[in-house]
């Protein structure tokens, strides 16, 4: 029996009334993840989690250890924070709907054309959940994040969704409003405004039904105005709502409708055609890299009693779904996860109880609620933020500073760094720039450029002698950069500064392009060149892989800036 909208909204993960077969550790683990989501990704202390969940400290510790082991959270001293891998379940949901892959590009094109933010939202119970945002970044622009949930009555898309509601949906909506008058189940909703009266929402819903559009005149936030139209599936159901969002400094809600309704409708009509096309035209096909059963078993061996296998397995069920795997039977879930049927069945019963999956008795599918686990918290994450904990680990393992940098004109610019506390440590901060040609970071980035671009770079750069061993000849540098490209790392010795040696490797995005370089810098007396290659290079490489893996997960549906 699926929960009602109100049960789901009020955090069933923490609550009672679970089916007898529900997996208690999975419920507890999701309750912890929901608390972290409510804190916008953390940090939440272990004792804070203990208080908020009412669980024993030892249970909280085991849940945190399990989630950390799976890469879903990071333990930072006594604090727990959400890690990029927790985007995987939401990514599975987004891939399984196909909406961002099919409708994201036209939404982005519309945002570019209008120079306003454009979003796609789906219904989630009596709320509205954003699945795509093409955001304009400027002072007077407001918009929500992928995965944010807003109450239907306070948004333009909500009136369009409510146009399809039946009497029991309206009843569930009333119950939710009565149970949660402050809107605490909508953490992303700006505080301090009264809920809209029912008559007003009813009236706007009638307009939506009759006219096929809805507006938001500062219902959610002063200054925010929006115009929305539905995008329908071939069977007539609403797949999502397309909105253009503006600010009262540029337009009124009525002004948006007068100026843009036709344009918005034309885009929605094009989107509807894209939804008719066969689904395998979609891009971004992706499967869980490692069979879950293997990952869980290995972790169990490593962590022993601290690892809660049933939590790992249950969460793994969420990532069984994906592009081309929107609706799965129990047998398909069991096969995709490597779980026994009975185990998969109990996980699905639990997830359905908590509102993360739904079923018609035969097929199972993910709900948009899955998106709330990590997407809002991580939607503005950056490569620098992703890299930081990895740099810290690398730096403490090699006892020297580790840095991440990108090319900026003819320099490398540091975007993240973890320094050691050595007396003779290398003194560089985020934002520092050095001539690219004389640094290990620069050389691996230059090695990734097409030859003509790199040659133009060397011809234009100021190749000055900076230290005892600086290479300054264009031909010599070109040959060295070629070698760096072949060997996959750069070792630079006293070319930037006397006594400074560094070794760098590239960090690549999902297309294979080097988006940044990672290095370890040290005093040249601390290790021989051979020791650099034997001791530091393997750790640099595994750190780069770990960053690349998280970047690949994060950048699948989010735009990840460098910093
Ligand atoms: C959005 O942020 O995309 C948004 C916000 C409020 C609305 C519609 C869209 O009513």
Coordinates of C-alpha atoms and ligand atoms in Angstrom, one line a residue:
X1 CA 0.0 0.0 0.0
X2 CA 1.7 3.2 -1.1
X3 CA 1.8 6.0 1.4
X4 CA -0.5 8.9 1.0
X5 CA 1.0 12.2 -0.1
X6 CA 0.9 13.6 3.4
X7 CA 2.6 10.5 5.0
X8 CA 5.3 10.7 2.4
X9 CA 5.8 14.4 2.8
X10 CA 6.2 14.3 6.5
X11 CA 9.3 12.1 6.4
X12 CA 8.0 8.6 6.6
X13 CA 11.6 7.5 6.9
X14 CA 11.6 8.5 10.6
X15 CA 8.1 7.3 11.3
X16 CA 5.9 4.5 12.2
X17 CA 3.3 2.4 10.3
X18 CA 5.9 0.6 8.2
X19 CA 4.9 -2.6 6.5
X20 CA 6.0 -5.7 8.4
X21 CA 8.6 -6.6 5.7
X22 CA 10.2 -3.2 5.6
X23 CA 14.0 -3.2 6.1
X24 CA 14.6 -1.2 9.3
X25 CA 18.3 -0.4 8.6
X26 CA 17.3 1.0 5.2
X27 CA 14.7 3.2 6.8
X28 CA 17.1 4.4 9.4
X29 CA 19.8 5.1 6.8
X30 CA 17.4 7.1 4.7
X31 CA 16.2 9.0 7.7
X32 CA 19.9 10.1 8.3
X33 CA 20.2 11.0 4.6
X34 CA 17.0 13.1 4.8
X35 CA 18.3 14.9 7.8
X36 CA 21.5 15.7 5.9
X37 CA 19.4 16.9 2.9
X38 CA 17.4 19.1 5.3
X39 CA 20.6 20.7 6.4
X40 CA 21.5 21.3 2.8
X41 CA 24.1 18.6 2.7
X42 CA 25.5 19.1 6.1
X43 CA 27.7 19.3 8.1
X44 CA 25.6 17.6 10.7
X45 CA 27.4 16.2 13.8
X46 CA 27.1 12.6 14.7
X47 CA 25.5 13.7 18.0
X48 CA 23.1 16.0 16.1
X49 CA 22.0 13.0 14.0
X50 CA 21.7 10.9 17.2
X51 CA 19.4 13.6 18.7
X52 CA 17.3 14.2 15.6
X53 CA 16.7 10.5 14.8
X54 CA 16.4 9.2 18.3
X55 CA 18.7 6.3 17.4
X56 CA 21.4 5.0 19.6
X57 CA 24.8 6.5 19.1
X58 CA 26.3 3.2 18.1
X59 CA 23.6 2.8 15.4
X60 CA 24.3 6.3 14.1
X61 CA 28.0 5.6 14.0
X62 CA 27.4 2.4 12.0
X63 CA 25.0 4.1 9.5
X64 CA 27.5 6.9 9.0
X65 CA 30.4 4.4 8.5
X66 CA 28.3 2.5 6.0
X67 CA 27.3 5.6 4.1
X68 CA 30.9 6.8 4.1
X69 CA 32.2 3.5 2.9
X70 CA 29.7 3.7 0.0
X71 CA 31.0 7.2 -0.8
X72 CA 27.6 8.7 -0.1
X73 CA 28.8 10.9 2.8
X74 CA 32.1 12.0 4.1
X75 CA 33.1 12.0 7.8
X76 CA 34.9 15.2 8.7
X77 CA 35.9 14.7 12.3
X78 CA 32.7 14.4 14.2
X79 CA 30.7 15.8 11.3
X80 CA 28.9 14.2 8.4
X81 CA 28.6 15.8 5.0
X82 CA 27.0 14.7 1.8
X83 CA 29.5 13.5 -0.9
X84 CA 29.1 13.7 -4.7
X85 CA 28.4 10.0 -5.1
X86 CA 25.0 10.6 -3.3
X87 CA 24.0 12.2 -6.6
X88 CA 23.8 8.7 -8.2
X89 CA 20.2 7.8 -7.1
X90 CA 18.9 11.2 -8.3
X91 CA 20.9 10.7 -11.5
X92 CA 19.3 7.3 -12.0
X93 CA 15.9 9.1 -11.6
X94 CA 16.8 11.8 -14.1
X95 CA 18.2 9.3 -16.6
X96 CA 15.1 7.0 -16.2
X97 CA 12.7 9.9 -17.0
X98 CA 14.8 11.0 -20.0
X99 CA 13.6 14.5 -19.4
X100 CA 16.9 16.4 -19.0
X101 CA 18.5 14.6 -21.9
X102 CA 15.6 15.2 -24.2
X103 CA 14.3 18.6 -23.0
X104 CA 17.3 20.2 -21.4
X105 CA 18.9 21.4 -24.7
X106 CA 15.7 23.2 -25.9
X107 CA 15.2 24.7 -22.4
X108 CA 18.8 26.0 -22.5
X109 CA 18.3 27.4 -26.0
X110 CA 15.2 29.2 -24.8
X111 CA 17.0 30.7 -21.8
X112 CA 19.8 31.9 -24.1
X113 CA 17.3 33.4 -26.5
X114 CA 15.3 35.2 -23.8
X115 CA 18.2 35.9 -21.5
X116 CA 16.0 34.7 -18.6
X117 CA 16.1 31.6 -16.4
X118 CA 14.1 28.6 -17.8
X119 CA 13.2 25.5 -15.7
X120 CA 11.5 22.1 -16.0
X121 CA 9.5 20.8 -13.1
X122 CA 7.6 17.6 -12.4
X123 CA 4.8 16.9 -9.8
X124 CA 5.9 15.3 -6.6
X125 CA 2.9 14.5 -4.4
X126 CA 1.3 17.9 -3.9
X127 CA 4.7 19.6 -4.5
X128 CA 6.6 20.8 -7.5
X129 CA 10.2 19.4 -8.0
X130 CA 12.7 21.0 -10.4
X131 CA 14.4 18.5 -12.8
X132 CA 16.3 21.1 -14.9
X133 CA 17.4 24.7 -14.5
X134 CA 18.9 26.8 -17.2
X135 CA 19.9 29.7 -15.0
X136 CA 21.0 33.2 -15.9
X137 CA 23.4 34.4 -13.3
X138 CA 22.8 38.0 -12.5
X139 CA 22.1 40.1 -9.5
X140 CA 18.3 40.3 -10.1
X141 CA 17.6 36.7 -10.9
X142 CA 16.2 34.2 -8.6
X143 CA 15.8 30.6 -9.2
X144 CA 15.7 27.3 -7.5
X145 CA 18.0 24.3 -7.9
X146 CA 17.6 20.9 -9.5
X147 CA 15.8 18.7 -6.9
X148 CA 14.3 21.6 -4.9
X149 CA 10.7 20.9 -3.8
X150 CA 8.1 23.7 -3.6
X151 CA 4.5 23.6 -2.5
X152 CA 2.2 23.5 -5.5
X153 CA 0.0 26.4 -4.3
X154 CA 2.9 28.8 -4.3
X155 CA 4.2 28.2 -7.8
X156 CA 3.0 28.5 -11.4
X157 CA 3.8 24.9 -12.3
X158 CA 1.7 23.8 -9.3
X159 CA -1.5 25.2 -10.7
X160 CA -0.9 23.3 -13.9
X161 CA -0.3 20.0 -12.0
X162 CA -3.3 20.6 -9.8
X163 CA -5.5 20.9 -12.9
X164 CA -5.2 17.1 -13.1
X165 CA -6.0 16.5 -9.4
X166 CA -8.9 14.4 -8.3
X167 CA -10.9 14.9 -5.1
X168 CA -8.6 12.7 -3.0
X169 CA -5.5 14.7 -4.2
X170 CA -7.2 17.9 -3.0
X171 CA -7.9 16.2 0.3
X172 CA -4.3 15.1 0.7
X173 CA -3.2 18.6 -0.1
X174 CA -5.5 20.0 2.6
X175 CA -4.2 17.5 5.1
X176 CA -0.6 18.4 4.4
X177 CA -1.4 22.1 4.8
X178 CA -3.1 21.5 8.1
X179 CA -0.3 19.2 9.3
X180 CA 2.5 21.5 8.2
X181 CA 1.3 25.1 8.2
X182 CA 4.9 26.5 8.3
X183 CA 6.0 24.5 5.3
X184 CA 8.8 22.8 7.1
X185 CA 8.7 19.9 4.6
X186 CA 9.9 22.4 2.0
X187 CA 13.3 23.4 3.2
X188 CA 14.1 25.3 0.0
X189 CA 11.0 27.5 0.3
X190 CA 11.9 31.1 1.4
X191 CA 10.5 31.7 4.8
X192 CA 8.2 34.4 6.1
X193 CA 5.2 34.5 3.8
X194 CA 1.7 33.2 4.4
X195 CA 0.4 30.2 2.6
X196 CA -2.0 31.2 -0.2
X197 CA -5.7 30.7 0.6
X198 CA -7.4 27.8 -1.0
X199 CA -9.8 29.8 -3.1
X200 CA -6.9 31.6 -4.7
X201 CA -5.2 28.3 -5.6
X202 CA -8.5 26.9 -6.9
X203 CA -9.0 29.9 -9.1
X204 CA -5.5 29.7 -10.5
X205 CA -5.9 26.0 -11.1
X206 CA -9.2 26.6 -13.0
X207 CA -7.4 29.2 -15.2
X208 CA -4.6 26.7 -15.8
X209 CA -7.1 24.0 -16.8
X210 CA -9.0 26.4 -19.1
X211 CA -6.1 28.4 -20.6
X212 CA -3.2 26.0 -20.4
X213 CA -0.9 28.4 -18.7
X214 CA -0.2 29.7 -15.2
X215 CA 1.7 32.6 -13.7
X216 CA 3.5 33.2 -10.4
X217 CA 3.3 36.8 -9.3
X218 CA 5.7 36.8 -6.4
X219 CA 3.9 34.0 -4.6
X220 CA 7.1 32.3 -3.5
X221 CA 9.5 35.2 -3.3
X222 CA 9.2 38.9 -3.6
X223 CA 10.4 40.0 -7.1
X224 CA 10.1 36.5 -8.6
X225 CA 7.6 36.3 -11.5
X226 CA 7.1 33.2 -13.7
X227 CA 5.1 31.9 -16.6
X228 CA 4.5 28.2 -17.1
X229 CA 3.0 25.9 -19.7
X230 CA 2.6 22.1 -19.6
X231 CA 4.7 19.7 -21.8
X232 CA 2.5 16.6 -22.5
X233 CA 3.4 13.0 -23.2
X234 CA 1.9 11.3 -26.2
X235 CA -0.8 9.8 -24.0
X236 CA -1.9 13.3 -22.8
X237 CA -0.4 13.1 -19.3
X238 CA 1.7 16.1 -18.2
X239 CA 5.4 15.0 -18.4
X240 CA 6.7 18.3 -16.9
X241 CA 6.0 22.0 -16.8
X242 CA 8.2 24.5 -18.7
X243 CA 8.7 27.9 -17.0
X244 CA 10.4 31.1 -17.7
X245 CA 11.3 33.0 -14.6
X246 CA 12.0 36.7 -14.4
X247 CA 12.3 39.5 -11.9
X248 CA 9.9 42.4 -11.3
X249 CA 12.7 44.8 -12.2
X250 CA 12.4 43.5 -15.8
X251 CA 8.8 42.3 -16.2
X252 CA 5.5 41.8 -14.5
X253 CA 3.8 38.4 -14.4
X254 CA 1.1 39.7 -16.9
X255 CA 3.9 41.2 -19.0
X256 CA 5.6 37.8 -19.2
X257 CA 2.4 36.3 -20.4
X258 CA 1.8 38.9 -23.1
X259 CA 5.3 38.9 -24.4
X260 CA 6.3 35.2 -24.1
X261 CA 3.3 32.9 -24.0
X262 CA 3.5 32.1 -27.7
X263 CA 7.2 31.6 -27.6
X264 CA 6.9 29.3 -24.5
X265 CA 4.1 27.3 -26.2
X266 CA 6.2 26.8 -29.3
X267 CA 9.1 25.5 -27.3
X268 CA 6.7 23.1 -25.4
X269 CA 5.3 21.9 -28.7
X270 CA 8.9 21.1 -29.9
X271 CA 9.5 19.3 -26.6
X272 CA 6.4 17.2 -27.0
X273 CA 7.7 16.0 -30.4
X274 CA 11.0 15.0 -28.7
X275 CA 9.0 12.9 -26.2
X276 CA 7.3 11.0 -29.1
X277 CA 10.6 9.9 -30.6
X278 CA 12.0 6.5 -29.6
X279 CA 13.7 6.6 -26.2
X280 CA 17.0 5.1 -27.4
X281 CA 17.9 8.3 -29.1
X282 CA 18.7 9.6 -25.6
X283 CA 22.2 10.4 -24.7
X284 CA 24.0 9.9 -21.4
X285 CA 23.4 6.1 -21.2
X286 CA 25.1 5.0 -18.0
X287 CA 25.1 1.9 -15.9
X288 CA 26.2 1.3 -12.3
X289 CA 29.9 0.8 -12.8
X290 CA 30.4 -2.0 -10.3
X291 CA 27.8 -4.6 -9.4
X292 CA 26.3 -3.5 -6.1
X293 CA 26.5 -6.9 -4.6
X294 CA 30.3 -7.0 -5.1
X295 CA 30.7 -3.5 -3.6
X296 CA 28.6 -4.4 -0.6
X297 CA 30.3 -7.7 0.0
X298 CA 33.8 -6.2 -0.2
X299 CA 32.9 -3.5 2.2
X300 CA 31.4 -5.9 4.6
X301 CA 34.7 -7.8 4.7
X302 CA 36.6 -4.6 5.3
X303 CA 34.4 -3.0 7.9
X304 CA 32.9 -6.1 9.5
X305 CA 30.2 -5.3 12.0
X306 CA 30.3 -1.6 11.3
X307 CA 29.0 -2.1 7.8
X308 CA 25.2 -2.5 7.4
X309 CA 24.8 -4.6 4.3
X310 CA 21.0 -4.3 4.2
X311 CA 21.4 -0.5 4.0
X312 CA 23.9 -0.7 1.2
X313 CA 21.8 -3.2 -0.8
X314 CA 18.6 -1.1 -0.3
X315 CA 20.3 2.1 -1.5
X316 CA 21.8 0.1 -4.4
X317 CA 18.3 -0.7 -5.6
X318 CA 17.8 3.0 -6.4
X319 CA 20.7 2.9 -8.9
X320 CA 19.3 -0.2 -10.7
X321 CA 17.1 2.2 -12.6
X322 CA 18.3 4.4 -15.5
X323 CA 18.1 5.3 -19.1
X324 CA 16.2 2.5 -20.8
X325 CA 15.4 1.1 -17.4
X326 CA 12.6 3.4 -16.2
X327 CA 10.2 0.7 -15.1
X328 CA 11.6 -2.6 -13.8
X329 CA 10.1 -5.8 -12.7
X330 CA 11.3 -7.4 -9.4
X331 CA 13.2 -9.9 -11.5
X332 CA 15.0 -7.1 -13.4
X333 CA 15.8 -5.3 -10.2
X334 CA 17.2 -8.5 -8.7
X335 CA 19.3 -9.0 -11.8
X336 CA 20.6 -5.5 -12.1
X337 CA 21.7 -5.4 -8.4
X338 CA 22.8 -9.0 -8.1
X339 CA 20.5 -9.3 -5.1
X340 CA 18.4 -12.3 -4.2
X341 CA 14.8 -11.8 -5.3
X342 CA 13.5 -11.8 -1.7
X343 CA 16.1 -9.2 -0.7
X344 CA 15.2 -6.9 -3.7
X345 CA 11.5 -7.3 -2.9
X346 CA 11.9 -6.2 0.7
X347 CA 14.1 -3.3 -0.4
X348 CA 11.4 -2.2 -2.9
X349 CA 8.6 -2.5 -0.2
X350 CA 10.7 -0.3 2.0
X351 CA 11.5 2.3 -0.7
X352 CA 7.8 2.4 -1.8
X353 CA 6.7 2.9 1.8
X354 CA 9.1 5.8 2.1
X355 CA 8.0 7.3 -1.3
X356 CA 11.2 6.7 -3.2
X357 CA 9.7 4.2 -5.6
X358 CA 6.2 3.4 -6.8
X359 CA 4.7 0.3 -8.2
X360 CA 1.6 -0.9 -10.1
X361 CA 2.1 -4.4 -8.6
X362 CA 4.3 -5.6 -11.5
X363 CA 6.6 -2.8 -12.4
X364 CA 8.6 -0.5 -10.1
X365 CA 9.9 3.0 -10.9
X366 CA 11.7 5.9 -9.1
X367 CA 9.8 8.9 -7.9
X368 CA 11.2 12.5 -8.0
X369 CA 11.6 12.4 -4.3
X370 CA 14.9 10.6 -5.0
X371 CA 16.2 13.9 -6.4
X372 CA 15.9 15.6 -3.0
X373 CA 18.6 13.4 -1.5
X374 CA 21.5 15.3 -2.9
X375 CA 20.8 17.4 -5.9
X376 CA 19.7 20.6 -4.1
X377 CA 22.7 20.4 -1.7
X378 CA 25.3 19.7 -4.5
X379 CA 23.8 21.6 -7.4
X380 CA 26.2 24.4 -7.0
X381 CA 29.2 22.3 -6.2
X382 CA 32.4 23.0 -8.0
X383 CA 35.5 21.1 -9.1
X384 CA 37.5 22.8 -6.4
X385 CA 35.0 21.7 -3.7
X386 CA 34.9 18.1 -5.1
X387 CA 38.7 18.0 -5.1
X388 CA 39.4 19.5 -1.6
X389 CA 38.9 16.3 0.5
X390 CA 41.0 14.3 -2.0
X391 CA 43.8 16.9 -1.9
X392 CA 43.7 16.8 1.9
X393 CA 44.1 13.0 1.9
X394 CA 46.9 13.1 -0.7
X395 CA 48.7 15.8 1.1
X396 CA 48.6 13.9 4.4
X397 CA 49.7 10.7 2.8
X398 CA 52.8 12.2 1.0
X399 CA 53.5 14.8 3.7
X400 CA 53.8 17.5 1.1
X401 CA 51.3 20.0 -0.3
X402 CA 48.9 19.1 -3.1
X403 CA 47.2 21.5 -5.5
X404 CA 44.7 21.7 -8.2
X405 CA 45.1 24.3 -11.0
X406 CA 43.7 25.3 -14.3
X407 CA 45.1 27.3 -17.3
X408 CA 44.3 31.0 -17.3
X409 CA 45.9 33.0 -20.1
X410 CA 49.5 32.0 -20.1
X411 CA 49.5 31.0 -16.4
X412 CA 48.3 28.2 -14.2
X413 CA 45.9 29.4 -11.5
X414 CA 45.5 27.4 -8.3
X415 CA 41.9 26.6 -7.5
X416 CA 42.3 24.3 -4.5
X417 CA 45.1 23.3 -2.3
X418 CA 46.0 21.3 0.8
X419 CA 49.2 22.3 2.5
X420 CA 51.3 20.6 5.0
X421 CA 52.7 22.2 8.1
X422 CA 56.3 21.7 7.3
X423 CA 58.6 24.5 8.1
X424 CA 59.9 24.4 4.6
X425 CA 56.5 24.0 3.0
X426 CA 55.8 25.6 -0.4
X427 CA 53.9 28.9 0.1
X428 CA 51.1 29.1 -2.4
X429 CA 47.4 30.0 -1.9
X430 CA 44.2 29.5 -4.0
X431 CA 44.3 32.2 -6.7
X432 CA 48.1 32.2 -7.1
X433 CA 49.3 32.3 -10.7
X434 CA 52.6 31.1 -12.2
X435 CA 53.8 31.0 -15.8
X436 CA 52.3 27.7 -17.1
X437 CA 55.4 26.7 -19.2
X438 CA 57.7 26.4 -16.1
X439 CA 55.3 24.4 -13.9
X440 CA 54.4 20.7 -13.8
X441 CA 50.7 21.8 -13.6
X442 CA 51.0 23.9 -16.7
X443 CA 52.9 21.2 -18.7
X444 CA 50.2 18.5 -18.3
X445 CA 47.5 21.1 -19.3
X446 CA 49.5 22.2 -22.3
X447 CA 50.1 18.6 -23.3
X448 CA 46.3 18.3 -23.7
X449 CA 46.0 21.2 -26.1
X450 CA 45.8 20.5 -29.9
X451 CA 49.3 21.1 -31.4
X452 CA 48.5 24.3 -33.2
X453 CA 47.0 25.9 -30.0
X454 CA 49.9 24.8 -27.9
X455 CA 52.4 26.1 -30.4
X456 CA 50.6 29.4 -30.6
X457 CA 50.7 29.4 -26.8
X458 CA 54.5 28.9 -26.7
X459 CA 55.1 31.5 -29.4
X460 CA 53.0 34.0 -27.4
X461 CA 54.3 33.3 -23.9
X462 CA 57.0 35.2 -22.2
X463 CA 59.5 32.3 -21.8
X464 CA 61.8 33.9 -19.2
X465 CA 64.5 32.3 -17.1
X466 CA 62.9 32.0 -13.7
X467 CA 65.2 29.6 -11.9
X468 CA 68.5 27.7 -12.4
X469 CA 67.0 25.1 -14.7
X470 CA 64.1 26.8 -16.6
X471 CA 63.6 25.5 -20.1
X472 CA 63.0 28.4 -22.4
X473 CA 63.5 27.2 -25.9
X474 CA 60.3 26.7 -27.8
X475 CA 61.5 23.5 -29.5
X476 CA 62.8 22.1 -26.2
X477 CA 59.6 22.9 -24.4
X478 CA 57.5 21.5 -27.2
X479 CA 59.5 18.2 -27.1
X480 CA 59.2 18.1 -23.3
X481 CA 55.4 18.7 -23.4
X482 CA 55.1 15.9 -26.0
X483 CA 56.9 13.6 -23.6
X484 CA 54.5 14.7 -20.8
X485 CA 51.6 13.9 -23.0
X486 CA 52.9 10.4 -23.7
X487 CA 53.9 9.5 -20.2
X488 CA 50.8 11.1 -18.6
X489 CA 52.7 13.1 -16.0
X490 CA 55.1 16.1 -15.7
X491 CA 58.0 16.2 -13.4
X492 CA 59.5 19.7 -13.1
X493 CA 62.7 20.4 -11.2
X494 CA 63.9 23.8 -10.2
X495 CA 62.5 25.5 -13.3
X496 CA 60.1 27.8 -11.4
X497 CA 62.2 28.3 -8.3
X498 CA 65.5 27.0 -7.0
X499 CA 64.9 24.0 -4.6
X500 CA 61.3 23.4 -5.8
X501 CA 60.4 20.1 -7.4
X502 CA 56.8 19.1 -8.4
X503 CA 55.1 16.3 -10.2
X504 CA 51.6 16.7 -11.8
X505 CA 49.0 14.6 -13.6
X506 CA 45.8 15.7 -15.5
X507 CA 42.3 15.5 -14.2
X508 CA 39.9 14.6 -17.0
X509 CA 36.2 15.2 -17.4
X510 CA 33.7 12.7 -18.9
X511 CA 34.8 13.6 -22.4
X512 CA 38.4 12.9 -21.7
X513 CA 39.5 16.6 -21.7
X514 CA 42.0 17.7 -19.1
X515 CA 39.9 20.2 -17.1
X516 CA 42.5 20.7 -14.4
X517 CA 45.9 19.5 -13.2
X518 CA 46.8 18.0 -9.9
X519 CA 50.3 18.2 -8.4
X520 CA 52.4 17.6 -5.3
X521 CA 55.2 20.1 -4.7
X522 CA 58.2 19.6 -2.4
X523 CA 61.6 20.7 -1.6
X524 CA 64.0 19.1 -4.1
X525 CA 66.1 17.7 -1.2
X526 CA 63.1 15.8 0.3
X527 CA 63.0 13.0 -2.4
X528 CA 65.0 12.0 -5.4
X529 CA 63.3 12.1 -8.8
X530 CA 63.1 8.3 -8.7
X531 CA 61.3 8.5 -5.3
X532 CA 58.9 11.0 -6.8
X533 CA 58.0 8.5 -9.5
X534 CA 57.8 5.5 -7.2
X535 CA 56.1 7.1 -4.1
X536 CA 54.2 10.1 -5.3
X537 CA 53.1 9.4 -8.8
X538 CA 50.9 6.4 -8.0
X539 CA 49.1 8.3 -5.3
X540 CA 48.7 11.3 -7.6
X541 CA 47.1 9.0 -10.2
X542 CA 44.7 7.4 -7.8
X543 CA 43.7 10.8 -6.4
X544 CA 43.1 12.1 -9.9
X545 CA 40.9 9.0 -10.6
X546 CA 38.9 9.6 -7.5
X547 CA 38.3 13.2 -8.4
X548 CA 37.4 12.2 -11.9
X549 CA 34.9 9.7 -10.7
X550 CA 33.1 12.2 -8.5
X551 CA 33.2 14.8 -11.2
X552 CA 31.7 12.4 -13.7
X553 CA 28.8 11.7 -11.3
X554 CA 28.3 15.3 -10.5
X555 CA 28.6 16.7 -14.0
X556 CA 26.1 14.2 -15.4
X557 CA 23.1 16.5 -14.9
X558 CA 24.6 19.5 -13.2
X559 CA 26.9 22.2 -14.6
X560 CA 30.0 22.0 -12.5
X561 CA 32.1 25.2 -12.6
X562 CA 35.8 25.1 -11.7
X563 CA 35.4 27.2 -8.6
Ligands
LIG1 C1 11.9 28.4 -11.1 O1 12.8 28.7 -10.2 O2 12.2 27.9 -12.1 C2 10.5 28.8 -10.8 C3 10.1 29.3 -9.6 C4 8.8 29.6 -9.3 C5 7.8 29.3 -10.2 C6 8.1 28.8 -11.5 C7 9.5 28.5 -11.7 O3 6.5 29.6 -10.0

